[in-house]
Amino acid sequence: MSQPADADRAVFRVAYVPGTTPGKWVRIWGDRHPEVQLQLVATEVADTAAAIGNRDVDMAITRLPDALTHADPGAHHTITLYDETTVVVIPKDHLLSAGEELQPADLADESLLWPLDEPLVVTDRPGTAIEHRPDTTADAIELVAAGIGLLLVPQSLARLHHRRDLDYRPVTDVATSSVGLLWPDPTSELAEEFIGIVRGRKPNSSRGTAEPAPKRSAKEKAAAKRAAREAAGKTPGPGRSKSRTRRPR
């Protein structure tokens, strides 16, 4: 069967933020629902709640609870998928690169950049905040490379913006970020389908809405047991004589 032309297909719009990788889910969606086009929309964390509230997208893969601090998404639901490690991005030859894992105290004498897109919300900020706030995490990475300051980010963003002249180290006992799903209430059928794919639900699996099988009466149970015994040859079936055939003398 040929797939419908894009102009004739329904569209399910999913926003995703930098550092997330929805490719696998998109492929599974295409296999299961070729009649519905899944449209990815690249979005910054600061814009995802507004996109949901304005119904610009049907679902958002974003960082929680960070996304909810920037705008009101209206009636909504969230699911946390996984937690991210927080790291500090540093120049390759920085003294902090000698450690495998750092603590906030290790950053006390450092100057840190806090971009306006806030991929990581930290209320108790270590070190000294640089007055200039770059617009995006990508801009902040450039400033780290220029020796202006250091940057705390989720590890996926450090990997996304990897440069040969930069490195990063995990930082313990600081705020972390979670990647999750954000979508409007009430939940649509298509949203339910996408959630199932993300959670690894099989194509034919039940969502738990099936009604339980009706209970059998005692008479029905007895009949079923009798049928099973007859099938196993343990009792004579209908029309069989219970008496043994005697051998002729």
Coordinates of C-alpha atoms in Angstrom, one line a residue:
M1 CA 0.0 0.0 0.0
S2 CA 1.4 3.4 -1.0
Q3 CA 1.7 6.0 1.7
P4 CA -0.5 9.1 1.5
A5 CA 0.9 12.3 0.1
D6 CA 2.2 14.7 2.7
A7 CA -0.5 17.2 1.9
D8 CA -3.2 14.6 2.8
R9 CA -1.5 13.4 6.0
A10 CA -2.3 14.5 9.6
V11 CA 0.6 16.1 11.4
F12 CA 1.9 15.5 14.9
R13 CA 4.3 18.3 15.9
V14 CA 7.0 17.5 18.5
A15 CA 9.4 20.2 19.8
Y16 CA 12.8 19.1 21.0
V17 CA 15.6 21.0 22.7
P18 CA 19.3 20.9 22.0
G19 CA 21.1 17.8 23.4
T20 CA 18.0 15.5 23.1
T21 CA 18.0 12.8 20.4
P22 CA 14.5 11.9 19.3
G23 CA 15.6 10.1 16.0
K24 CA 14.8 6.6 17.2
W25 CA 11.3 7.5 18.3
V26 CA 10.7 9.2 14.9
R27 CA 11.7 6.1 13.0
I28 CA 9.4 3.9 15.1
W29 CA 6.6 6.4 14.6
G30 CA 7.1 6.3 10.9
D31 CA 6.9 2.5 10.9
R32 CA 3.7 2.4 13.0
H33 CA 1.8 5.4 11.8
P34 CA 2.7 6.2 8.2
E35 CA -0.6 8.0 7.9
V36 CA 0.5 10.7 10.3
Q37 CA 3.5 12.8 9.7
L38 CA 5.7 13.4 12.8
Q39 CA 7.1 16.9 12.4
L40 CA 10.2 17.8 14.6
V41 CA 10.5 21.4 15.7
A42 CA 13.9 22.5 17.1
T43 CA 13.1 24.7 20.2
E44 CA 15.1 26.2 23.0
V45 CA 14.2 25.2 26.6
A46 CA 13.0 28.7 27.4
D47 CA 10.4 28.5 24.5
T48 CA 8.9 25.0 25.0
A49 CA 6.3 25.9 27.6
A50 CA 5.0 28.8 25.5
A51 CA 4.9 26.5 22.5
I52 CA 2.7 24.1 24.4
G53 CA 0.5 26.8 25.8
N54 CA -0.1 28.4 22.4
R55 CA -0.6 24.9 20.8
D56 CA 2.2 25.6 18.4
V57 CA 3.3 22.0 19.0
D58 CA 1.5 18.9 20.3
M59 CA 4.4 17.5 22.4
A60 CA 7.7 18.8 23.7
I61 CA 10.9 16.9 24.6
T62 CA 12.4 19.3 27.0
R63 CA 14.3 19.8 30.3
L64 CA 12.2 19.7 33.4
P65 CA 11.4 21.6 35.5
D66 CA 13.5 24.2 33.8
A67 CA 11.1 24.7 30.9
L68 CA 8.2 25.5 33.2
T69 CA 10.0 28.5 34.8
H70 CA 9.9 30.5 31.5
A71 CA 6.2 30.5 30.6
D72 CA 2.8 29.1 31.5
P73 CA 1.9 26.1 29.4
G74 CA -1.7 26.0 30.6
A75 CA -3.2 22.7 31.7
H76 CA -0.6 20.1 31.0
H77 CA 1.1 16.9 31.8
T78 CA 4.8 15.9 32.2
I79 CA 6.7 12.7 32.3
T80 CA 10.4 12.5 33.4
L81 CA 12.4 10.2 31.1
Y82 CA 15.9 10.4 32.6
D83 CA 18.2 12.7 34.7
E84 CA 21.3 14.3 33.3
T85 CA 24.7 14.7 34.8
T86 CA 25.8 18.3 35.4
V87 CA 29.3 19.1 34.1
V88 CA 31.5 22.2 34.0
V89 CA 32.9 23.2 30.6
I90 CA 36.6 24.3 30.9
P91 CA 39.5 25.1 28.6
K92 CA 41.6 22.0 27.8
D93 CA 44.6 23.2 29.8
H94 CA 42.6 24.4 32.8
L95 CA 43.8 23.4 36.3
L96 CA 40.4 21.8 37.0
S97 CA 41.0 19.3 34.2
A98 CA 43.3 17.4 36.6
G99 CA 40.4 16.1 38.6
E100 CA 38.0 13.4 37.4
E101 CA 35.0 14.7 39.5
L102 CA 34.5 18.1 41.0
Q103 CA 32.5 19.7 43.8
P104 CA 31.0 23.2 44.0
A105 CA 33.8 24.2 46.4
D106 CA 36.3 23.6 43.5
L107 CA 34.5 26.3 41.6
A108 CA 34.6 28.9 44.4
D109 CA 37.4 31.0 42.8
E110 CA 36.2 30.7 39.3
S111 CA 34.1 33.0 37.1
L112 CA 31.0 31.4 35.6
L113 CA 28.8 32.2 32.6
W114 CA 25.0 32.0 32.9
P115 CA 23.4 32.1 29.4
L116 CA 19.9 33.5 29.1
D117 CA 18.5 30.3 27.6
E118 CA 19.2 28.7 31.0
P119 CA 19.6 25.0 30.1
L120 CA 20.3 24.5 33.8
V121 CA 18.6 26.3 36.6
V122 CA 20.9 26.8 39.6
T123 CA 19.7 28.8 42.5
D124 CA 22.8 28.4 44.7
R125 CA 25.4 29.4 42.1
P126 CA 29.0 28.6 42.8
G127 CA 31.9 30.9 42.0
T128 CA 31.4 34.5 40.7
A129 CA 28.8 35.2 38.1
I130 CA 30.1 37.1 35.1
E131 CA 27.9 40.2 34.5
H132 CA 27.5 39.6 30.8
R133 CA 25.0 36.9 30.1
P134 CA 25.3 35.4 26.5
D135 CA 22.0 34.7 24.7
T136 CA 22.5 31.0 24.2
T137 CA 24.5 28.1 25.5
A138 CA 26.4 28.0 22.1
D139 CA 27.4 31.6 22.7
A140 CA 28.6 30.8 26.2
I141 CA 30.7 27.9 24.9
E142 CA 32.5 30.3 22.6
L143 CA 33.3 32.6 25.6
V144 CA 34.7 29.6 27.5
A145 CA 37.0 28.9 24.6
A146 CA 38.1 32.5 24.7
G147 CA 39.0 32.2 28.3
I148 CA 36.2 34.5 29.6
G149 CA 34.8 32.0 32.2
L150 CA 33.5 28.5 32.8
L151 CA 30.0 27.1 32.2
L152 CA 27.8 24.6 34.0
V153 CA 25.5 22.6 31.7
P154 CA 23.9 19.2 31.3
Q155 CA 26.4 16.7 30.0
S156 CA 24.5 16.3 26.7
L157 CA 25.0 19.9 25.8
A158 CA 28.7 19.7 26.6
R159 CA 28.9 16.8 24.1
L160 CA 26.8 18.6 21.6
H161 CA 29.1 21.6 21.6
H162 CA 32.3 19.6 21.8
R163 CA 35.5 21.4 20.7
R164 CA 39.1 20.2 20.6
D165 CA 40.2 23.1 22.8
L166 CA 37.6 22.5 25.5
D167 CA 37.0 19.7 28.1
Y168 CA 34.4 19.1 30.8
R169 CA 34.2 17.4 34.2
P170 CA 31.2 16.1 36.2
V171 CA 30.2 18.3 39.2
T172 CA 28.5 16.6 42.2
D173 CA 26.1 18.2 44.7
V174 CA 24.8 20.8 42.3
A175 CA 21.4 21.2 40.6
T176 CA 20.7 18.7 37.8
S177 CA 18.3 18.7 34.9
S178 CA 15.9 16.0 33.8
V179 CA 14.7 15.4 30.2
G180 CA 11.1 14.6 29.9
L181 CA 7.9 15.0 27.9
L182 CA 5.5 18.0 28.2
W183 CA 2.1 18.1 26.5
P184 CA -1.3 19.8 26.9
D185 CA -4.3 18.4 28.8
P186 CA -6.4 16.6 27.8
T187 CA -4.1 14.0 26.3
S188 CA -4.9 13.3 22.6
E189 CA -4.8 9.9 21.0
L190 CA -1.7 10.8 19.0
A191 CA 0.0 12.0 22.2
E192 CA -0.8 8.7 23.9
E193 CA 0.7 6.9 20.9
F194 CA 3.9 8.9 21.1
I195 CA 4.2 8.3 24.9
G196 CA 3.8 4.6 24.3
I197 CA 6.7 4.6 21.8
V198 CA 8.9 6.6 24.1
R199 CA 8.2 4.2 26.9
G200 CA 9.0 1.2 24.7
R201 CA 5.4 -0.1 24.4
K202 CA 5.0 -2.8 21.7
P203 CA 2.8 -2.1 18.7
N204 CA 0.0 -4.5 19.8
S205 CA 0.3 -4.1 23.6
S206 CA -2.6 -3.0 25.6
R207 CA -2.7 0.4 27.4
G208 CA -4.4 -1.2 30.3
T209 CA -7.9 -0.3 29.2
A210 CA -9.1 -3.8 28.3
E211 CA -11.9 -5.2 30.3
P212 CA -11.2 -8.3 32.5
A213 CA -12.5 -11.6 31.3
P214 CA -15.9 -12.5 32.8
K215 CA -16.0 -15.0 35.6
R216 CA -17.3 -18.5 34.8
S217 CA -20.0 -20.2 36.8
A218 CA -19.4 -23.4 38.7
K219 CA -21.3 -25.3 36.0
E220 CA -19.1 -23.9 33.3
K221 CA -16.0 -24.7 35.2
A222 CA -17.1 -28.3 35.7
A223 CA -17.9 -28.6 32.0
A224 CA -14.5 -27.3 31.1
K225 CA -12.7 -29.7 33.4
R226 CA -14.7 -32.6 32.0
A227 CA -13.9 -31.6 28.5
A228 CA -10.2 -31.4 29.3
R229 CA -10.2 -34.9 30.9
E230 CA -12.0 -36.4 27.9
A231 CA -9.5 -34.8 25.6
A232 CA -6.7 -36.4 27.6
G233 CA -8.4 -39.8 27.5
K234 CA -9.0 -40.0 31.2
T235 CA -12.8 -40.2 31.0
P236 CA -15.0 -41.7 28.3
G237 CA -16.7 -39.2 26.1
P238 CA -20.3 -39.1 25.0
G239 CA -21.5 -42.3 23.4
R240 CA -18.7 -44.4 24.9
S241 CA -19.6 -47.3 27.1
K242 CA -18.2 -47.2 30.6
S243 CA -18.2 -51.1 30.7
R244 CA -15.1 -52.9 29.6
T245 CA -15.3 -55.1 26.6
R246 CA -14.9 -58.7 27.7
R247 CA -12.6 -61.0 25.8
P248 CA -14.3 -64.1 24.4
R249 CA -13.3 -67.3 26.2

